[in-house]
């Protein structure tokens, strides 16, 4: 079994002082461990330097991530931040295609693909989010929806690019609602996503690709979710803002790794 990856997506939360405090608290708690689980913190972009400064410390236990990037290389795109700029700040990971960006900012699969390509050109790992709405699940369309999201983005990558890419399945009905997918539902969809990777890129790539679950993953349910064969870790929203809970989720990753 490969070590788990736990990514904290802070969304648009925390003042500068609170952000610094949260990073320091997580840092202090992780100091007690000899961690194999990889941890990524994705605060709001304005705190890029804060998080990369801490991540670059030689005793650091986490990587710096961001929540978004421009689909363009550079130029007259007011308000945008390029992948090259993130790379210059030592950002190592970046979430793309989060359902909130798809919903509120019109991010399509084509835009998600462009963003992934810009990140890969700059040696930043894209964490590509996919997932269905409640209506789509109720009408039993969830597999089709996720397949289309994967085919229209991931399927356009070269094998070399795919090797450096991660996927996060986040059912929209589970995000911030307290309603988690059951371990069986998460496992079923992650196994399906892995089969899609296998079909396009072969078995070795499918086995090696990190596929995470996100959506009301918390200190209580992380162990059971992470125990599923195809769940390689978690993309954590609300619980990543609470240092004790976030560290418990990371501990769940360690427990599963060492019990197997
Ligand atoms: P919650 O963990 O708050 O449900 O959010 C999940 C998420 O959207 C992470 O990207």
PDB file of C-alpha atoms and ligand atoms in Angstrom:
ATOM      1  CA  UNK A   1       0.000   0.000   0.000  1.00  0.00           C
ATOM      2  CA  UNK A   2       1.302   3.483  -0.815  1.00  0.00           C
ATOM      3  CA  UNK A   3       1.379   6.183   1.895  1.00  0.00           C
ATOM      4  CA  UNK A   4      -1.769   8.306   2.034  1.00  0.00           C
ATOM      5  CA  UNK A   5      -1.927  11.952   1.032  1.00  0.00           C
ATOM      6  CA  UNK A   6      -4.014  14.391   3.058  1.00  0.00           C
ATOM      7  CA  UNK A   7      -4.692  17.800   1.504  1.00  0.00           C
ATOM      8  CA  UNK A   8      -6.263  20.677   3.418  1.00  0.00           C
ATOM      9  CA  UNK A   9      -8.360  23.019   1.266  1.00  0.00           C
ATOM     10  CA  UNK A  10      -8.949  26.096   3.404  1.00  0.00           C
ATOM     11  CA  UNK A  11     -11.187  27.710   0.742  1.00  0.00           C
ATOM     12  CA  UNK A  12     -11.731  31.453   1.370  1.00  0.00           C
ATOM     13  CA  UNK A  13     -11.151  31.376   5.129  1.00  0.00           C
ATOM     14  CA  UNK A  14      -8.797  32.847   7.730  1.00  0.00           C
ATOM     15  CA  UNK A  15      -7.221  36.261   8.251  1.00  0.00           C
ATOM     16  CA  UNK A  16      -3.441  36.504   7.832  1.00  0.00           C
ATOM     17  CA  UNK A  17      -2.845  36.118  11.571  1.00  0.00           C
ATOM     18  CA  UNK A  18      -5.249  33.200  11.809  1.00  0.00           C
ATOM     19  CA  UNK A  19      -3.598  31.537   8.819  1.00  0.00           C
ATOM     20  CA  UNK A  20      -0.164  31.857  10.387  1.00  0.00           C
ATOM     21  CA  UNK A  21      -1.488  30.524  13.676  1.00  0.00           C
ATOM     22  CA  UNK A  22      -3.141  27.543  11.988  1.00  0.00           C
ATOM     23  CA  UNK A  23       0.024  26.665  10.067  1.00  0.00           C
ATOM     24  CA  UNK A  24       2.099  26.882  13.265  1.00  0.00           C
ATOM     25  CA  UNK A  25      -0.335  24.739  15.221  1.00  0.00           C
ATOM     26  CA  UNK A  26      -0.366  22.039  12.534  1.00  0.00           C
ATOM     27  CA  UNK A  27       3.423  22.243  12.325  1.00  0.00           C
ATOM     28  CA  UNK A  28       3.806  21.799  16.093  1.00  0.00           C
ATOM     29  CA  UNK A  29       1.460  18.837  16.214  1.00  0.00           C
ATOM     30  CA  UNK A  30       3.124  17.108  13.263  1.00  0.00           C
ATOM     31  CA  UNK A  31       6.534  17.575  14.887  1.00  0.00           C
ATOM     32  CA  UNK A  32       5.663  14.721  17.245  1.00  0.00           C
ATOM     33  CA  UNK A  33       5.436  12.238  14.382  1.00  0.00           C
ATOM     34  CA  UNK A  34       7.746  10.497  12.009  1.00  0.00           C
ATOM     35  CA  UNK A  35       5.181  10.831   9.234  1.00  0.00           C
ATOM     36  CA  UNK A  36       4.932   8.836   6.043  1.00  0.00           C
ATOM     37  CA  UNK A  37       1.568  10.346   5.119  1.00  0.00           C
ATOM     38  CA  UNK A  38       2.113  13.336   2.856  1.00  0.00           C
ATOM     39  CA  UNK A  39       0.398  16.535   3.913  1.00  0.00           C
ATOM     40  CA  UNK A  40      -0.438  19.510   1.685  1.00  0.00           C
ATOM     41  CA  UNK A  41      -1.858  22.818   2.917  1.00  0.00           C
ATOM     42  CA  UNK A  42      -3.826  24.939   0.424  1.00  0.00           C
ATOM     43  CA  UNK A  43      -4.590  28.337   1.985  1.00  0.00           C
ATOM     44  CA  UNK A  44      -5.947  31.304   0.003  1.00  0.00           C
ATOM     45  CA  UNK A  45      -3.476  32.404  -2.670  1.00  0.00           C
ATOM     46  CA  UNK A  46      -2.591  35.669  -0.939  1.00  0.00           C
ATOM     47  CA  UNK A  47      -0.888  33.562   1.738  1.00  0.00           C
ATOM     48  CA  UNK A  48       1.342  31.733  -0.766  1.00  0.00           C
ATOM     49  CA  UNK A  49       4.552  33.137   0.637  1.00  0.00           C
ATOM     50  CA  UNK A  50       3.492  32.387   4.196  1.00  0.00           C
ATOM     51  CA  UNK A  51       2.806  28.735   3.469  1.00  0.00           C
ATOM     52  CA  UNK A  52       5.835  28.184   1.226  1.00  0.00           C
ATOM     53  CA  UNK A  53       8.149  29.786   3.806  1.00  0.00           C
ATOM     54  CA  UNK A  54       6.957  27.246   6.356  1.00  0.00           C
ATOM     55  CA  UNK A  55       6.961  24.353   3.878  1.00  0.00           C
ATOM     56  CA  UNK A  56      10.554  25.159   2.879  1.00  0.00           C
ATOM     57  CA  UNK A  57      11.775  24.904   6.457  1.00  0.00           C
ATOM     58  CA  UNK A  58      14.008  21.828   6.642  1.00  0.00           C
ATOM     59  CA  UNK A  59      11.947  20.372   9.507  1.00  0.00           C
ATOM     60  CA  UNK A  60       8.660  20.920   7.699  1.00  0.00           C
ATOM     61  CA  UNK A  61       6.190  18.045   7.408  1.00  0.00           C
ATOM     62  CA  UNK A  62       4.011  19.503   4.692  1.00  0.00           C
ATOM     63  CA  UNK A  63       3.986  20.832   1.147  1.00  0.00           C
ATOM     64  CA  UNK A  64       2.543  24.110  -0.056  1.00  0.00           C
ATOM     65  CA  UNK A  65      -0.497  23.950  -2.317  1.00  0.00           C
ATOM     66  CA  UNK A  66      -2.920  26.419  -3.899  1.00  0.00           C
ATOM     67  CA  UNK A  67      -6.628  26.253  -4.745  1.00  0.00           C
ATOM     68  CA  UNK A  68      -6.585  27.724  -8.234  1.00  0.00           C
ATOM     69  CA  UNK A  69      -4.413  28.981 -11.092  1.00  0.00           C
ATOM     70  CA  UNK A  70      -4.923  30.808 -14.381  1.00  0.00           C
ATOM     71  CA  UNK A  71      -5.466  28.777 -17.523  1.00  0.00           C
ATOM     72  CA  UNK A  72      -3.261  31.274 -19.385  1.00  0.00           C
ATOM     73  CA  UNK A  73       0.529  31.502 -19.459  1.00  0.00           C
ATOM     74  CA  UNK A  74       0.814  35.280 -18.945  1.00  0.00           C
ATOM     75  CA  UNK A  75      -0.437  38.592 -20.308  1.00  0.00           C
ATOM     76  CA  UNK A  76      -3.437  40.907 -20.018  1.00  0.00           C
ATOM     77  CA  UNK A  77      -5.618  38.795 -17.709  1.00  0.00           C
ATOM     78  CA  UNK A  78      -6.458  41.179 -14.874  1.00  0.00           C
ATOM     79  CA  UNK A  79      -6.660  39.503 -11.508  1.00  0.00           C
ATOM     80  CA  UNK A  80      -5.181  36.190 -12.622  1.00  0.00           C
ATOM     81  CA  UNK A  81      -2.086  34.412 -11.264  1.00  0.00           C
ATOM     82  CA  UNK A  82      -0.034  32.146 -13.523  1.00  0.00           C
ATOM     83  CA  UNK A  83       1.388  28.705 -12.834  1.00  0.00           C
ATOM     84  CA  UNK A  84       4.884  30.133 -13.408  1.00  0.00           C
ATOM     85  CA  UNK A  85       4.252  32.669 -10.608  1.00  0.00           C
ATOM     86  CA  UNK A  86       3.136  29.868  -8.282  1.00  0.00           C
ATOM     87  CA  UNK A  87       6.224  27.851  -9.207  1.00  0.00           C
ATOM     88  CA  UNK A  88       8.403  30.901  -8.479  1.00  0.00           C
ATOM     89  CA  UNK A  89       6.846  30.935  -4.996  1.00  0.00           C
ATOM     90  CA  UNK A  90       7.741  27.223  -4.547  1.00  0.00           C
ATOM     91  CA  UNK A  91       4.156  26.011  -4.660  1.00  0.00           C
ATOM     92  CA  UNK A  92       4.220  22.232  -5.189  1.00  0.00           C
ATOM     93  CA  UNK A  93       0.528  21.269  -5.615  1.00  0.00           C
ATOM     94  CA  UNK A  94      -2.594  22.989  -6.966  1.00  0.00           C
ATOM     95  CA  UNK A  95      -6.257  22.004  -6.883  1.00  0.00           C
ATOM     96  CA  UNK A  96      -8.080  22.411 -10.223  1.00  0.00           C
ATOM     97  CA  UNK A  97     -11.704  21.949 -11.222  1.00  0.00           C
ATOM     98  CA  UNK A  98     -13.126  22.089  -7.717  1.00  0.00           C
ATOM     99  CA  UNK A  99     -16.934  21.926  -7.931  1.00  0.00           C
ATOM    100  CA  UNK A 100     -17.152  25.398  -6.359  1.00  0.00           C
ATOM    101  CA  UNK A 101     -15.044  26.785  -9.206  1.00  0.00           C
ATOM    102  CA  UNK A 102     -17.094  24.880 -11.767  1.00  0.00           C
ATOM    103  CA  UNK A 103     -20.319  26.214 -10.231  1.00  0.00           C
ATOM    104  CA  UNK A 104     -19.472  29.836  -9.361  1.00  0.00           C
ATOM    105  CA  UNK A 105     -16.738  30.633 -11.897  1.00  0.00           C
ATOM    106  CA  UNK A 106     -17.857  28.698 -14.956  1.00  0.00           C
ATOM    107  CA  UNK A 107     -14.886  26.346 -15.020  1.00  0.00           C
ATOM    108  CA  UNK A 108     -15.453  23.793 -17.782  1.00  0.00           C
ATOM    109  CA  UNK A 109     -13.583  20.564 -18.461  1.00  0.00           C
ATOM    110  CA  UNK A 110     -11.651  22.391 -21.233  1.00  0.00           C
ATOM    111  CA  UNK A 111     -10.560  25.123 -18.798  1.00  0.00           C
ATOM    112  CA  UNK A 112      -9.638  22.481 -16.216  1.00  0.00           C
ATOM    113  CA  UNK A 113      -7.439  20.793 -18.831  1.00  0.00           C
ATOM    114  CA  UNK A 114      -5.695  24.098 -19.678  1.00  0.00           C
ATOM    115  CA  UNK A 115      -5.001  24.733 -16.009  1.00  0.00           C
ATOM    116  CA  UNK A 116      -3.565  21.252 -15.574  1.00  0.00           C
ATOM    117  CA  UNK A 117      -1.275  21.779 -18.578  1.00  0.00           C
ATOM    118  CA  UNK A 118      -0.019  25.141 -17.245  1.00  0.00           C
ATOM    119  CA  UNK A 119       0.725  23.530 -13.856  1.00  0.00           C
ATOM    120  CA  UNK A 120       2.501  20.542 -15.385  1.00  0.00           C
ATOM    121  CA  UNK A 121       4.651  22.844 -17.555  1.00  0.00           C
ATOM    122  CA  UNK A 122       5.794  24.420 -14.286  1.00  0.00           C
ATOM    123  CA  UNK A 123       6.345  21.188 -12.335  1.00  0.00           C
ATOM    124  CA  UNK A 124       3.372  21.720 -10.032  1.00  0.00           C
ATOM    125  CA  UNK A 125       1.205  18.675  -9.292  1.00  0.00           C
ATOM    126  CA  UNK A 126      -2.426  19.239 -10.375  1.00  0.00           C
ATOM    127  CA  UNK A 127      -5.088  17.749  -8.111  1.00  0.00           C
ATOM    128  CA  UNK A 128      -8.009  17.410 -10.510  1.00  0.00           C
ATOM    129  CA  UNK A 129     -11.415  17.358  -8.821  1.00  0.00           C
ATOM    130  CA  UNK A 130     -14.429  15.519 -10.190  1.00  0.00           C
ATOM    131  CA  UNK A 131     -17.807  14.549  -8.793  1.00  0.00           C
ATOM    132  CA  UNK A 132     -21.528  14.530  -9.383  1.00  0.00           C
ATOM    133  CA  UNK A 133     -24.458  16.539  -7.993  1.00  0.00           C
ATOM    134  CA  UNK A 134     -27.247  15.025  -5.898  1.00  0.00           C
ATOM    135  CA  UNK A 135     -29.641  15.015  -8.876  1.00  0.00           C
ATOM    136  CA  UNK A 136     -27.065  13.251 -11.002  1.00  0.00           C
ATOM    137  CA  UNK A 137     -26.616  10.562  -8.361  1.00  0.00           C
ATOM    138  CA  UNK A 138     -30.347  10.178  -7.794  1.00  0.00           C
ATOM    139  CA  UNK A 139     -30.877   9.709 -11.518  1.00  0.00           C
ATOM    140  CA  UNK A 140     -28.008   7.180 -11.526  1.00  0.00           C
ATOM    141  CA  UNK A 141     -25.942   9.317 -13.837  1.00  0.00           C
ATOM    142  CA  UNK A 142     -22.977   9.665 -11.476  1.00  0.00           C
ATOM    143  CA  UNK A 143     -20.650   7.291 -13.312  1.00  0.00           C
ATOM    144  CA  UNK A 144     -21.363   8.989 -16.666  1.00  0.00           C
ATOM    145  CA  UNK A 145     -20.744  12.470 -15.215  1.00  0.00           C
ATOM    146  CA  UNK A 146     -17.423  11.536 -13.656  1.00  0.00           C
ATOM    147  CA  UNK A 147     -16.351   9.625 -16.770  1.00  0.00           C
ATOM    148  CA  UNK A 148     -17.001  12.708 -18.937  1.00  0.00           C
ATOM    149  CA  UNK A 149     -15.019  14.930 -16.521  1.00  0.00           C
ATOM    150  CA  UNK A 150     -12.088  12.515 -16.706  1.00  0.00           C
ATOM    151  CA  UNK A 151     -12.270  11.944 -20.459  1.00  0.00           C
ATOM    152  CA  UNK A 152     -12.426  15.641 -21.312  1.00  0.00           C
ATOM    153  CA  UNK A 153      -9.458  16.571 -19.131  1.00  0.00           C
ATOM    154  CA  UNK A 154      -7.207  13.744 -17.930  1.00  0.00           C
ATOM    155  CA  UNK A 155      -7.515  11.727 -21.172  1.00  0.00           C
ATOM    156  CA  UNK A 156      -5.737  14.554 -23.035  1.00  0.00           C
ATOM    157  CA  UNK A 157      -2.571  14.218 -20.958  1.00  0.00           C
ATOM    158  CA  UNK A 158       0.494  12.331 -22.121  1.00  0.00           C
ATOM    159  CA  UNK A 159       1.577   9.370 -19.945  1.00  0.00           C
ATOM    160  CA  UNK A 160       4.471  11.480 -18.674  1.00  0.00           C
ATOM    161  CA  UNK A 161       2.021  14.214 -17.606  1.00  0.00           C
ATOM    162  CA  UNK A 162      -0.390  11.697 -16.087  1.00  0.00           C
ATOM    163  CA  UNK A 163       2.390  10.335 -13.893  1.00  0.00           C
ATOM    164  CA  UNK A 164       2.560  13.735 -12.184  1.00  0.00           C
ATOM    165  CA  UNK A 165      -1.194  14.222 -11.739  1.00  0.00           C
ATOM    166  CA  UNK A 166      -3.602  13.394  -8.903  1.00  0.00           C
ATOM    167  CA  UNK A 167      -7.376  13.043  -8.876  1.00  0.00           C
ATOM    168  CA  UNK A 168      -9.848  13.879  -6.108  1.00  0.00           C
ATOM    169  CA  UNK A 169     -13.404  12.554  -6.206  1.00  0.00           C
ATOM    170  CA  UNK A 170     -15.685  14.953  -4.373  1.00  0.00           C
ATOM    171  CA  UNK A 171     -19.415  14.255  -4.687  1.00  0.00           C
ATOM    172  CA  UNK A 172     -21.027  17.717  -4.580  1.00  0.00           C
ATOM    173  CA  UNK A 173     -23.781  16.520  -2.232  1.00  0.00           C
ATOM    174  CA  UNK A 174     -21.120  15.637   0.368  1.00  0.00           C
ATOM    175  CA  UNK A 175     -19.188  18.927   0.298  1.00  0.00           C
ATOM    176  CA  UNK A 176     -19.705  21.003   3.422  1.00  0.00           C
ATOM    177  CA  UNK A 177     -22.991  19.226   4.127  1.00  0.00           C
ATOM    178  CA  UNK A 178     -21.881  16.821   6.845  1.00  0.00           C
ATOM    179  CA  UNK A 179     -23.244  14.048   4.634  1.00  0.00           C
ATOM    180  CA  UNK A 180     -20.267  11.871   3.749  1.00  0.00           C
ATOM    181  CA  UNK A 181     -20.304   9.288   0.998  1.00  0.00           C
ATOM    182  CA  UNK A 182     -20.364   5.888   2.655  1.00  0.00           C
ATOM    183  CA  UNK A 183     -17.024   4.066   2.500  1.00  0.00           C
ATOM    184  CA  UNK A 184     -18.666   1.695   0.008  1.00  0.00           C
ATOM    185  CA  UNK A 185     -19.830   4.588  -2.221  1.00  0.00           C
ATOM    186  CA  UNK A 186     -16.393   6.202  -2.121  1.00  0.00           C
ATOM    187  CA  UNK A 187     -14.672   2.888  -2.865  1.00  0.00           C
ATOM    188  CA  UNK A 188     -17.045   2.104  -5.727  1.00  0.00           C
ATOM    189  CA  UNK A 189     -16.409   5.434  -7.476  1.00  0.00           C
ATOM    190  CA  UNK A 190     -12.660   5.467  -6.853  1.00  0.00           C
ATOM    191  CA  UNK A 191     -12.375   1.937  -8.232  1.00  0.00           C
ATOM    192  CA  UNK A 192     -14.319   3.131 -11.296  1.00  0.00           C
ATOM    193  CA  UNK A 193     -12.010   6.142 -11.754  1.00  0.00           C
ATOM    194  CA  UNK A 194      -8.998   3.844 -11.454  1.00  0.00           C
ATOM    195  CA  UNK A 195     -10.480   1.602 -14.144  1.00  0.00           C
ATOM    196  CA  UNK A 196     -10.793   4.652 -16.433  1.00  0.00           C
ATOM    197  CA  UNK A 197      -7.105   5.445 -15.872  1.00  0.00           C
ATOM    198  CA  UNK A 198      -6.237   1.827 -16.573  1.00  0.00           C
ATOM    199  CA  UNK A 199      -8.191   1.824 -19.833  1.00  0.00           C
ATOM    200  CA  UNK A 200      -6.314   4.846 -21.156  1.00  0.00           C
ATOM    201  CA  UNK A 201      -2.871   4.594 -19.526  1.00  0.00           C
ATOM    202  CA  UNK A 202      -2.449   0.941 -18.496  1.00  0.00           C
ATOM    203  CA  UNK A 203      -2.348  -0.985 -15.245  1.00  0.00           C
ATOM    204  CA  UNK A 204       0.876   0.359 -13.784  1.00  0.00           C
ATOM    205  CA  UNK A 205      -0.263   3.978 -14.139  1.00  0.00           C
ATOM    206  CA  UNK A 206      -3.670   3.095 -12.648  1.00  0.00           C
ATOM    207  CA  UNK A 207      -2.052   1.465  -9.610  1.00  0.00           C
ATOM    208  CA  UNK A 208       0.356   4.361  -9.074  1.00  0.00           C
ATOM    209  CA  UNK A 209      -2.112   7.237  -9.562  1.00  0.00           C
ATOM    210  CA  UNK A 210      -3.207   8.932  -6.361  1.00  0.00           C
ATOM    211  CA  UNK A 211      -6.998   9.116  -6.147  1.00  0.00           C
ATOM    212  CA  UNK A 212      -8.367  10.927  -3.096  1.00  0.00           C
ATOM    213  CA  UNK A 213     -11.816  11.218  -1.567  1.00  0.00           C
ATOM    214  CA  UNK A 214     -13.260  14.571  -0.445  1.00  0.00           C
ATOM    215  CA  UNK A 215     -16.600  15.640   1.028  1.00  0.00           C
ATOM    216  CA  UNK A 216     -17.275  15.894   4.777  1.00  0.00           C
ATOM    217  CA  UNK A 217     -14.257  13.736   5.539  1.00  0.00           C
ATOM    218  CA  UNK A 218     -13.497  14.313   9.214  1.00  0.00           C
ATOM    219  CA  UNK A 219     -11.653  13.043  12.278  1.00  0.00           C
ATOM    220  CA  UNK A 220     -14.372  10.451  12.912  1.00  0.00           C
ATOM    221  CA  UNK A 221     -14.830   8.904   9.499  1.00  0.00           C
ATOM    222  CA  UNK A 222     -11.323   9.222   7.995  1.00  0.00           C
ATOM    223  CA  UNK A 223     -10.090   5.860   9.257  1.00  0.00           C
ATOM    224  CA  UNK A 224     -12.917   3.926   7.646  1.00  0.00           C
ATOM    225  CA  UNK A 225     -12.693   5.874   4.395  1.00  0.00           C
ATOM    226  CA  UNK A 226      -8.902   5.520   4.195  1.00  0.00           C
ATOM    227  CA  UNK A 227      -9.198   1.784   4.879  1.00  0.00           C
ATOM    228  CA  UNK A 228     -10.881   1.296   1.489  1.00  0.00           C
ATOM    229  CA  UNK A 229      -8.566  -0.290  -1.036  1.00  0.00           C
ATOM    230  CA  UNK A 230      -8.834   2.465  -3.648  1.00  0.00           C
ATOM    231  CA  UNK A 231      -8.851   5.496  -1.338  1.00  0.00           C
ATOM    232  CA  UNK A 232      -5.341   6.960  -1.394  1.00  0.00           C
ATOM    233  CA  UNK A 233      -6.114   9.822   0.974  1.00  0.00           C
ATOM    234  CA  UNK A 234      -8.390  12.808   1.437  1.00  0.00           C
ATOM    235  CA  UNK A 235      -9.115  16.329   0.258  1.00  0.00           C
ATOM    236  CA  UNK A 236     -10.354  18.005   3.406  1.00  0.00           C
ATOM    237  CA  UNK A 237     -12.355  21.247   3.641  1.00  0.00           C
ATOM    238  CA  UNK A 238     -13.951  22.252   6.959  1.00  0.00           C
ATOM    239  CA  UNK A 239     -11.957  19.847   9.127  1.00  0.00           C
ATOM    240  CA  UNK A 240      -8.655  21.192   7.769  1.00  0.00           C
ATOM    241  CA  UNK A 241      -9.378  24.498   9.536  1.00  0.00           C
ATOM    242  CA  UNK A 242      -9.307  22.767  12.938  1.00  0.00           C
ATOM    243  CA  UNK A 243      -5.771  21.671  13.798  1.00  0.00           C
ATOM    244  CA  UNK A 244      -6.765  18.814  16.141  1.00  0.00           C
ATOM    245  CA  UNK A 245      -9.228  17.353  13.655  1.00  0.00           C
ATOM    246  CA  UNK A 246      -6.870  17.758  10.713  1.00  0.00           C
ATOM    247  CA  UNK A 247      -4.053  15.993  12.558  1.00  0.00           C
ATOM    248  CA  UNK A 248      -6.443  13.163  13.540  1.00  0.00           C
ATOM    249  CA  UNK A 249      -7.193  12.683   9.836  1.00  0.00           C
ATOM    250  CA  UNK A 250      -3.459  12.489   9.133  1.00  0.00           C
ATOM    251  CA  UNK A 251      -3.113   9.979  11.999  1.00  0.00           C
ATOM    252  CA  UNK A 252      -5.810   7.872  10.323  1.00  0.00           C
ATOM    253  CA  UNK A 253      -3.599   7.773   7.224  1.00  0.00           C
ATOM    254  CA  UNK A 254      -0.652   6.570   9.314  1.00  0.00           C
ATOM    255  CA  UNK A 255      -2.764   3.928  11.082  1.00  0.00           C
ATOM    256  CA  UNK A 256      -4.042   2.448   7.832  1.00  0.00           C
ATOM    257  CA  UNK A 257      -0.535   2.384   6.345  1.00  0.00           C
ATOM    258  CA  UNK A 258       1.001   0.605   9.317  1.00  0.00           C
ATOM    259  CA  UNK A 259      -1.827  -1.890   9.752  1.00  0.00           C
ATOM    260  CA  UNK A 260      -1.403  -3.149   6.199  1.00  0.00           C
TER     261      UNK A 260
HETATM  262  P1  LIG B   1     -15.696  19.662   3.304  1.00  0.00           P
HETATM  263  O1  LIG B   1     -14.629  18.733   3.869  1.00  0.00           O
HETATM  264  O2  LIG B   1     -15.903  20.881   4.108  1.00  0.00           O
HETATM  265  O3  LIG B   1     -16.951  18.890   3.001  1.00  0.00           O
HETATM  266  O4  LIG B   1     -15.131  20.163   1.886  1.00  0.00           O
HETATM  267  C1  LIG B   1     -14.620  19.254   0.997  1.00  0.00           C
HETATM  268  C2  LIG B   1     -13.950  20.003  -0.093  1.00  0.00           C
HETATM  269  O5  LIG B   1     -14.592  20.659  -0.887  1.00  0.00           O
HETATM  270  C3  LIG B   1     -12.484  19.952  -0.161  1.00  0.00           C
HETATM  271  O6  LIG B   1     -12.010  20.446  -1.363  1.00  0.00           O
END
